[in-house]
Coordinates of C-alpha atoms in Angstrom, one line a residue:
M616 CA -21.2 45.5 34.9
N617 CA -19.3 48.4 36.3
S618 CA -15.8 48.7 35.0
S619 CA -14.6 49.8 38.5
M620 CA -15.8 46.6 40.1
E621 CA -13.3 45.1 42.5
P622 CA -11.6 41.9 41.1
K623 CA -12.6 39.9 44.2
D624 CA -16.3 40.6 43.4
L625 CA -16.0 39.5 39.8
S626 CA -16.9 35.8 40.4
S627 CA -20.0 36.6 42.5
A628 CA -21.1 39.1 39.9
L629 CA -20.9 36.6 37.2
L630 CA -22.8 34.1 39.2
T631 CA -25.6 36.5 39.9
S632 CA -25.7 38.1 36.4
D633 CA -28.8 37.7 34.3
T634 CA -29.1 34.4 32.6
S635 CA -32.4 34.9 30.9
C636 CA -33.2 33.8 27.4
P637 CA -31.2 35.8 24.7
G638 CA -32.9 38.4 22.7
P639 CA -33.6 38.6 19.0
S640 CA -31.4 36.6 16.7
G641 CA -28.5 38.2 14.8
P642 CA -26.2 37.0 12.1
G643 CA -26.0 33.2 12.2
R644 CA -28.5 33.1 15.1
E645 CA -31.8 31.3 14.8
Q646 CA -34.7 31.3 17.3
P647 CA -33.2 31.0 20.9
E648 CA -33.3 27.4 22.2
C649 CA -35.3 28.4 25.2
H650 CA -38.2 29.4 22.8
R651 CA -38.3 26.1 21.0
P652 CA -40.8 23.3 21.8
R653 CA -39.1 20.5 23.8
G654 CA -39.7 16.8 24.0
S655 CA -40.0 14.7 27.1
G656 CA -36.3 14.5 27.6
G657 CA -35.9 18.2 27.8
R658 CA -34.1 18.4 24.4
P659 CA -35.5 20.6 21.7
L660 CA -37.7 18.7 19.2
G661 CA -35.9 17.7 16.0
Q662 CA -32.5 17.9 17.6
G663 CA -30.7 14.6 17.5
R664 CA -27.4 13.5 19.0
R665 CA -24.9 16.3 18.6
K666 CA -22.0 15.6 16.3
D667 CA -19.2 17.4 17.9
W668 CA -16.4 16.0 15.8
T669 CA -16.3 17.4 12.3
F670 CA -13.9 17.0 9.4
S671 CA -12.7 20.6 9.9
L672 CA -12.0 20.1 13.6
L673 CA -10.1 16.9 12.9
A674 CA -8.2 18.5 10.1
A675 CA -7.3 21.6 12.2
S676 CA -6.1 19.5 15.1
L677 CA -4.1 16.9 13.1
V678 CA -2.5 19.4 10.7
G679 CA -1.8 21.9 13.5
A680 CA -0.3 19.3 15.8
F681 CA 1.7 17.6 13.0
G682 CA 3.3 20.9 12.0
S683 CA 3.8 22.3 15.5
S684 CA 3.9 20.0 18.6
F685 CA 5.2 17.0 16.5
L686 CA 8.2 19.1 15.5
Y687 CA 8.8 20.2 19.1
G688 CA 8.9 16.5 20.3
Y689 CA 11.0 15.5 17.3
N690 CA 13.6 18.1 18.1
L691 CA 13.8 17.0 21.7
S692 CA 15.1 13.6 20.7
V693 CA 16.6 14.0 17.3
V694 CA 20.0 15.2 18.6
N695 CA 20.5 12.2 20.8
A696 CA 21.2 9.4 18.2
P697 CA 23.9 11.3 16.1
T698 CA 25.7 12.7 19.1
R699 CA 29.1 11.1 18.3
Y700 CA 28.9 12.0 14.6
I701 CA 28.1 15.6 15.4
K702 CA 30.9 15.9 17.9
A703 CA 33.3 14.4 15.2
F704 CA 32.0 17.0 12.8
Y705 CA 32.7 19.8 15.3
N706 CA 36.3 18.4 15.8
E707 CA 36.9 18.2 12.1
S708 CA 35.7 21.7 11.5
W709 CA 37.8 23.1 14.3
Q710 CA 40.9 21.3 13.1
R711 CA 40.4 22.5 9.6
R712 CA 40.3 26.1 10.8
H713 CA 42.8 26.1 13.6
G714 CA 45.2 23.3 12.6
H715 CA 44.8 21.3 15.8
P716 CA 42.0 19.1 17.3
I717 CA 39.5 20.8 19.6
D718 CA 40.0 20.7 23.3
P719 CA 37.7 18.2 25.0
D720 CA 36.4 20.9 27.4
T721 CA 35.6 23.2 24.4
L722 CA 33.9 20.3 22.6
T723 CA 31.7 19.6 25.7
L724 CA 30.8 23.3 25.9
L725 CA 29.9 23.5 22.2
W726 CA 27.8 20.4 22.5
S727 CA 26.0 21.7 25.6
V728 CA 25.2 24.9 23.8
T729 CA 23.9 23.0 20.8
V730 CA 21.5 21.0 23.0
S731 CA 20.4 23.8 25.4
I732 CA 20.0 26.6 23.0
F733 CA 16.8 24.9 21.8
A734 CA 15.2 25.9 25.2
I735 CA 16.5 29.4 24.9
G736 CA 14.9 29.7 21.5
G737 CA 11.7 28.4 23.0
L738 CA 11.7 31.2 25.6
V739 CA 12.3 33.8 22.9
G740 CA 9.4 32.3 20.8
T741 CA 7.0 32.4 23.8
L742 CA 7.8 36.0 24.4
M743 CA 7.1 36.9 20.8
V744 CA 3.6 35.3 20.7
K745 CA 1.7 38.1 22.2
M746 CA 3.0 40.6 19.6
I747 CA 2.7 38.3 16.6
G748 CA -0.6 36.7 17.6
K749 CA -2.4 40.0 18.0
I750 CA -1.4 41.2 14.6
L751 CA -1.6 38.0 12.5
G752 CA -4.2 35.9 14.4
R753 CA -3.8 32.3 15.5
K754 CA -3.9 30.6 12.1
H755 CA -1.6 33.0 10.3
T756 CA 0.9 32.9 13.3
L757 CA 1.1 29.2 12.8
L758 CA 1.6 29.6 9.1
V759 CA 4.4 32.2 9.5
N760 CA 5.9 30.0 12.2
N761 CA 6.6 27.4 9.5
G762 CA 9.1 29.8 8.1
F763 CA 11.2 29.4 11.2
A764 CA 11.0 25.6 11.0
I765 CA 12.0 25.5 7.3
S766 CA 14.8 28.0 7.8
A767 CA 16.1 25.9 10.8
A768 CA 15.9 22.7 8.9
L769 CA 18.0 24.1 6.0
L770 CA 20.6 25.6 8.3
M771 CA 21.0 22.3 10.2
A772 CA 20.9 20.0 7.3
C773 CA 23.4 22.0 5.3
S774 CA 25.8 22.6 8.1
F775 CA 27.8 19.5 7.4
Q776 CA 28.3 20.3 3.7
A777 CA 29.2 23.9 4.5
G778 CA 31.6 22.8 7.2
A779 CA 30.2 25.3 9.6
F780 CA 29.0 23.9 13.0
E781 CA 27.7 27.4 13.8
M782 CA 24.9 26.8 11.3
L783 CA 23.8 23.8 13.4
I784 CA 23.8 25.8 16.6
V785 CA 21.8 28.7 15.0
G786 CA 19.4 26.3 13.5
R787 CA 18.7 24.7 16.9
F788 CA 18.0 28.2 18.3
V789 CA 15.6 29.1 15.4
M790 CA 13.9 25.7 15.9
G791 CA 13.5 26.6 19.5
V792 CA 11.7 29.8 18.5
D793 CA 9.4 27.7 16.3
G794 CA 8.6 25.4 19.3
G795 CA 8.0 28.3 21.7
I796 CA 5.5 29.9 19.3
A797 CA 3.8 26.6 18.3
L798 CA 3.3 25.4 21.9
S799 CA 1.7 28.8 22.8
V800 CA -0.5 29.4 19.8
L801 CA -1.7 25.9 18.8
P802 CA -3.5 25.1 22.2
M803 CA -5.1 28.5 22.0
Y804 CA -6.3 27.9 18.4
L805 CA -7.7 24.4 19.2
K806 CA -9.4 25.7 22.3
E807 CA -11.1 28.5 20.5
I808 CA -12.4 26.5 17.5
S809 CA -13.8 23.5 19.5
P810 CA -17.1 23.1 21.4
K811 CA -16.6 22.8 25.1
E812 CA -17.9 19.3 25.2
I813 CA -14.7 18.0 23.4
R814 CA -12.3 20.7 24.3
G815 CA -10.4 18.5 26.7
S816 CA -10.1 15.7 24.3
L817 CA -9.0 18.0 21.5
G818 CA -6.4 19.5 23.8
Q819 CA -4.8 16.1 24.3
V820 CA -3.9 16.1 20.6
T821 CA -1.1 18.5 21.2
A822 CA 0.5 16.4 24.0
I823 CA 0.1 13.2 22.1
F824 CA 1.8 14.5 19.0
I825 CA 4.8 15.7 21.1
C826 CA 5.2 12.1 22.2
V827 CA 4.8 10.8 18.7
G828 CA 7.5 13.4 17.6
V829 CA 9.9 12.1 20.3
F830 CA 9.3 8.5 19.2
T831 CA 9.8 9.4 15.5
G832 CA 13.1 11.2 16.2
Q833 CA 14.3 8.1 18.0
L834 CA 13.1 5.8 15.3
L835 CA 14.7 7.7 12.4
G836 CA 17.9 7.8 14.5
L837 CA 18.4 4.0 14.4
P838 CA 21.5 2.9 12.5
E839 CA 19.4 1.1 9.9
L840 CA 17.7 4.4 9.0
L841 CA 19.3 7.8 9.3
G842 CA 21.4 7.4 12.4
K843 CA 24.7 6.8 10.4
E844 CA 27.7 9.0 9.8
S845 CA 26.8 9.6 6.2
T846 CA 23.1 10.4 6.7
W847 CA 22.8 12.2 10.1
P848 CA 22.2 15.6 8.4
Y849 CA 19.0 14.2 6.9
L850 CA 17.6 13.8 10.4
F851 CA 17.4 17.6 10.5
G852 CA 16.2 17.9 6.9
V853 CA 13.1 15.8 7.8
I854 CA 11.8 18.8 9.7
V855 CA 10.8 20.4 6.4
V856 CA 8.1 17.7 5.8
P857 CA 5.7 18.5 8.7
A858 CA 6.2 22.2 8.2
F859 CA 5.4 22.0 4.5
V860 CA 2.3 19.9 5.2
Q861 CA 1.0 22.5 7.6
L862 CA 1.9 25.4 5.3
V863 CA -0.2 24.0 2.4
S864 CA -3.1 22.6 4.5
L865 CA -3.8 25.3 7.1
P866 CA -4.9 28.0 4.6
F867 CA -8.0 26.0 3.8
L868 CA -9.2 26.2 7.4
P869 CA -10.8 29.3 9.0
E870 CA -9.2 31.6 11.5
S871 CA -10.1 31.4 15.1
P872 CA -13.7 32.7 15.7
H873 CA -12.6 34.2 19.0
Y874 CA -9.8 36.2 17.2
L875 CA -12.2 37.4 14.5
L876 CA -14.8 38.5 17.1
F877 CA -12.6 39.9 19.8
E878 CA -9.7 41.4 17.9
K879 CA -11.2 42.1 14.5
Q880 CA -14.8 42.8 15.5
N881 CA -15.9 40.6 12.6
E882 CA -19.0 38.9 13.9
A883 CA -20.1 37.6 10.5
G884 CA -16.7 36.1 10.0
A885 CA -16.8 34.5 13.4
V886 CA -20.2 33.0 12.6
K887 CA -18.9 31.5 9.3
A888 CA -15.9 30.1 11.1
F889 CA -18.0 28.4 13.8
Q890 CA -20.4 27.1 11.2
K891 CA -17.6 25.3 9.4
F892 CA -15.8 24.0 12.5
L893 CA -19.0 22.8 14.2
G894 CA -20.7 21.6 11.0
K895 CA -24.0 23.2 11.5
A896 CA -25.8 26.4 10.5
D897 CA -27.2 27.3 13.9
V898 CA -24.3 28.5 16.1
S899 CA -26.5 30.8 18.1
Q900 CA -25.7 29.2 21.5
V901 CA -22.0 29.3 20.9
M902 CA -22.1 32.9 19.7
E903 CA -24.1 33.9 22.7
E904 CA -21.5 32.3 25.0
I905 CA -18.5 34.1 23.4
L906 CA -20.4 37.4 23.1
A907 CA -21.1 37.2 26.8
E908 CA -17.4 36.4 27.4
N909 CA -16.5 39.4 25.3
R910 CA -18.8 41.7 27.3
V911 CA -17.1 40.5 30.5
Q912 CA -13.6 40.9 29.0
R913 CA -14.3 44.5 28.0
N914 CA -15.1 45.3 31.7
I915 CA -12.0 43.7 33.0
R916 CA -8.9 45.7 33.7
L917 CA -5.7 43.7 32.9
V918 CA -3.2 44.2 35.7
P919 CA 0.6 44.3 35.5
V920 CA 2.7 41.4 36.8
L921 CA 3.8 43.3 39.9
E922 CA 0.2 43.9 40.9
L923 CA -0.5 40.2 40.2
L924 CA 2.3 39.2 42.6
R925 CA 1.0 41.6 45.3
A926 CA -2.7 40.7 45.0
P927 CA -3.7 38.6 48.1
F928 CA -6.8 37.1 46.6
V929 CA -4.9 35.3 43.8
R930 CA -1.7 34.6 45.8
C931 CA -2.7 30.9 46.2
Q932 CA -3.2 30.5 42.5
V933 CA 0.0 32.2 41.6
I934 CA 2.0 30.1 44.0
T935 CA 0.4 27.0 42.6
V936 CA 1.2 27.9 39.1
V937 CA 4.8 28.8 40.0
V938 CA 5.4 25.6 41.9
I939 CA 3.8 23.4 39.2
M940 CA 5.8 25.0 36.4
A941 CA 9.0 24.9 38.4
C942 CA 8.6 21.2 39.0
Y943 CA 7.5 20.7 35.4
Q944 CA 10.6 22.5 34.0
L945 CA 13.2 21.3 36.6
C946 CA 12.2 17.6 36.8
G947 CA 14.9 16.5 34.4
L948 CA 12.9 15.0 31.6
N949 CA 14.6 17.2 28.9
A950 CA 17.9 16.0 30.2
I951 CA 16.8 12.4 29.7
W952 CA 15.7 13.1 26.1
F953 CA 18.9 15.0 25.2
Y954 CA 21.3 12.6 26.8
T955 CA 19.5 9.3 26.7
N956 CA 22.4 7.5 25.0
S957 CA 24.9 8.8 27.5
I958 CA 22.7 7.9 30.4
F959 CA 22.3 4.3 29.2
G960 CA 26.0 4.1 28.4
K961 CA 26.9 5.1 31.9
A962 CA 24.3 2.6 33.2
G963 CA 26.4 -0.2 31.6
I964 CA 24.2 -1.0 28.5
A965 CA 26.1 -2.4 25.5
P966 CA 26.7 0.3 22.9
G967 CA 25.0 -1.7 20.1
S968 CA 21.8 -2.0 22.2
I969 CA 21.5 1.6 23.3
P970 CA 19.6 2.9 20.2
Y971 CA 16.9 0.2 20.6
V972 CA 16.6 0.7 24.4
T973 CA 16.3 4.4 23.7
L974 CA 13.5 3.7 21.3
S975 CA 11.5 2.1 24.1
T976 CA 11.4 5.4 26.0
G977 CA 9.5 7.1 23.1
G978 CA 7.1 4.2 23.0
V979 CA 6.5 4.3 26.7
E980 CA 5.9 8.1 26.5
T981 CA 3.3 7.7 23.7
L982 CA 1.4 4.9 25.5
A983 CA 1.4 7.0 28.7
A984 CA 0.1 10.0 26.8
V985 CA -2.8 7.9 25.4
F986 CA -3.5 6.5 28.8
S987 CA -3.7 10.0 30.3
G988 CA -6.1 11.1 27.7
L989 CA -8.4 8.2 28.5
V990 CA -8.5 8.6 32.3
I991 CA -7.9 12.3 32.9
E992 CA -11.6 13.2 32.9
R993 CA -12.5 10.3 35.2
L994 CA -9.7 10.7 37.7
G995 CA -9.2 14.5 37.6
R996 CA -6.2 16.7 37.1
R997 CA -5.1 16.9 40.7
P998 CA -4.6 13.2 41.4
L999 CA -2.7 12.7 38.2
L1000 CA -0.5 15.7 38.9
I1001 CA 0.4 14.8 42.4
G1002 CA 0.6 11.1 41.7
G1003 CA 2.9 11.6 38.8
F1004 CA 5.4 13.8 40.8
V1005 CA 5.3 11.4 43.7
L1006 CA 6.2 8.4 41.4
M1007 CA 8.9 10.4 39.7
T1008 CA 10.5 11.2 43.0
I1009 CA 10.5 7.6 44.0
F1010 CA 11.9 6.3 40.8
F1011 CA 14.5 9.1 40.6
G1012 CA 15.7 8.1 44.0
I1013 CA 16.0 4.4 43.0
L1014 CA 17.8 5.5 39.8
T1015 CA 20.4 7.4 41.8
I1016 CA 21.0 4.2 43.9
T1017 CA 21.3 1.9 40.8
L1018 CA 23.7 4.2 39.0
T1019 CA 25.8 4.3 42.1
L1020 CA 25.8 0.6 42.5
Q1021 CA 25.8 -0.4 38.8
D1022 CA 29.1 -2.4 39.1
R1023 CA 27.9 -4.5 42.0
A1024 CA 25.7 -6.9 40.1
P1025 CA 24.9 -7.6 36.4
W1026 CA 21.2 -7.0 36.8
V1027 CA 21.6 -3.5 38.3
P1028 CA 21.9 -1.7 34.8
Y1029 CA 18.6 -3.3 33.8
L1030 CA 16.9 -1.9 36.9
S1031 CA 18.2 1.5 35.8
I1032 CA 16.4 1.1 32.5
V1033 CA 13.2 0.2 34.3
C1034 CA 13.5 3.3 36.5
I1035 CA 14.1 5.6 33.5
L1036 CA 11.0 4.1 31.7
A1037 CA 9.0 4.5 34.9
I1038 CA 10.0 8.1 35.3
I1039 CA 9.0 8.9 31.7
A1040 CA 5.6 7.1 32.1
S1041 CA 4.9 8.9 35.4
F1042 CA 5.6 12.3 33.9
C1043 CA 3.7 11.7 30.7
S1044 CA 0.6 10.3 32.3
G1045 CA 0.4 13.0 34.9
P1046 CA 2.3 16.3 35.1
E1047 CA 2.8 16.7 31.3
K1048 CA -1.0 16.8 30.7
S1049 CA -2.5 17.8 34.0
G1050 CA -0.4 20.9 34.5
H1051 CA -1.4 22.5 31.2
L1052 CA -5.1 21.7 31.6
L1053 CA -5.2 22.8 35.3
F1054 CA -3.6 26.2 34.6
P1055 CA -6.6 28.0 32.9
R1056 CA -8.9 26.9 35.8
L1057 CA -6.6 28.4 38.4
C1058 CA -6.4 32.1 37.3
R1059 CA -9.3 34.5 37.0
S1060 CA -9.8 36.0 33.5
M1061 CA -8.3 39.4 34.4
Y1062 CA -5.1 37.7 35.6
R1063 CA -4.8 34.9 33.1
R1064 CA -2.7 36.8 30.6
C1065 CA -0.4 38.1 33.4
C1066 CA 0.1 34.5 34.6
L1067 CA 1.2 33.4 31.1
P1068 CA 4.9 34.2 31.5
L1069 CA 4.9 32.0 34.6
F1070 CA 3.6 29.2 32.4
C1071 CA 6.2 29.5 29.6
P1072 CA 6.7 26.1 28.0
A1073 CA 10.3 26.8 27.2

């Protein structure tokens, strides 16, 4: 393919390119499948049902998600339960230093910074991925990322004993950096190690573990567990456990074959990695596919973001990505996670019942994530995406009315709870999964990396 080929001609060139049988086998490549004798069903003789799920794939997905996306979800909800204790800690620290209680407006500002700086850290982490990932690779980036998680956990867990609320704020920022890196690298790693037949299912693991993390943060925040004045710092210390599990487990798994082949030019290493992940010696078909992709990538000129925004033939895709991600980030779900107790309190729920009602939101999110994983391939991304946003709009409208009229009847607060649960279910069964899975299909290869900043998960 000519390197000067116009971008708009790329798709047609790929469709008309030679798809003949591959040539002589190389490292890890046996006789091409098209040369093998076939049975009546068109399948090569001796080839049984393909076993796509292997122990190495399961281990990589579970360990990776537990130490990455689980922590992201956990940190979304963990600050909710101990809110009043953390605010009391801020007030005590301020009074000890300045000799007078903290001003309510200053306390609100400090608490808002504590909550929101997690998202700022996520943005910073996302912007760091390209530089770190190219040098260290996918697996080693996840390993190094555990250093951020452990450092953040120690800062936040020790802040109470040290009497320094700044440690908690800095720890939240560092934890955000960890989340930004994890949510950028982990899906890339899982996509590159899995066969395309189960790539969608494996990609759901990341989203499901975010939901499980949210639920776990709410569960541990119950007064019977760690949601007490004397134990709330341990809620942040728990972060060490998933990070440590990933730190000791991930080194036993191979690096991404795509990274070994494209960045390190190590074809033998890529073959060995695929053999372990796919559980078979013959990885010739997979290697041919990624080698063909590599040949295409070498002939593609990556364009700057400004050229991307000016290109008329991808304008529709860019607008779609921007609109989807703007709706995704501005729909208010993070506010619900961060301020669930306050929202339920304003809705008239009894203070003693709030932690248990809050726990139901994490359960609904987890069930909705599982439901989405089961139906997304049957219904498609677009119906789930549009349907989810439409339902969220309806229930947000009803919630606004119920919060306004909550003193008019005793049953109105319960209707507010139903609306919040419905909003969470609508988001988690549609936009949360469909947006991420739809994005790679929208952008051409030459523009995909340029679109990435528009798709920042922070």
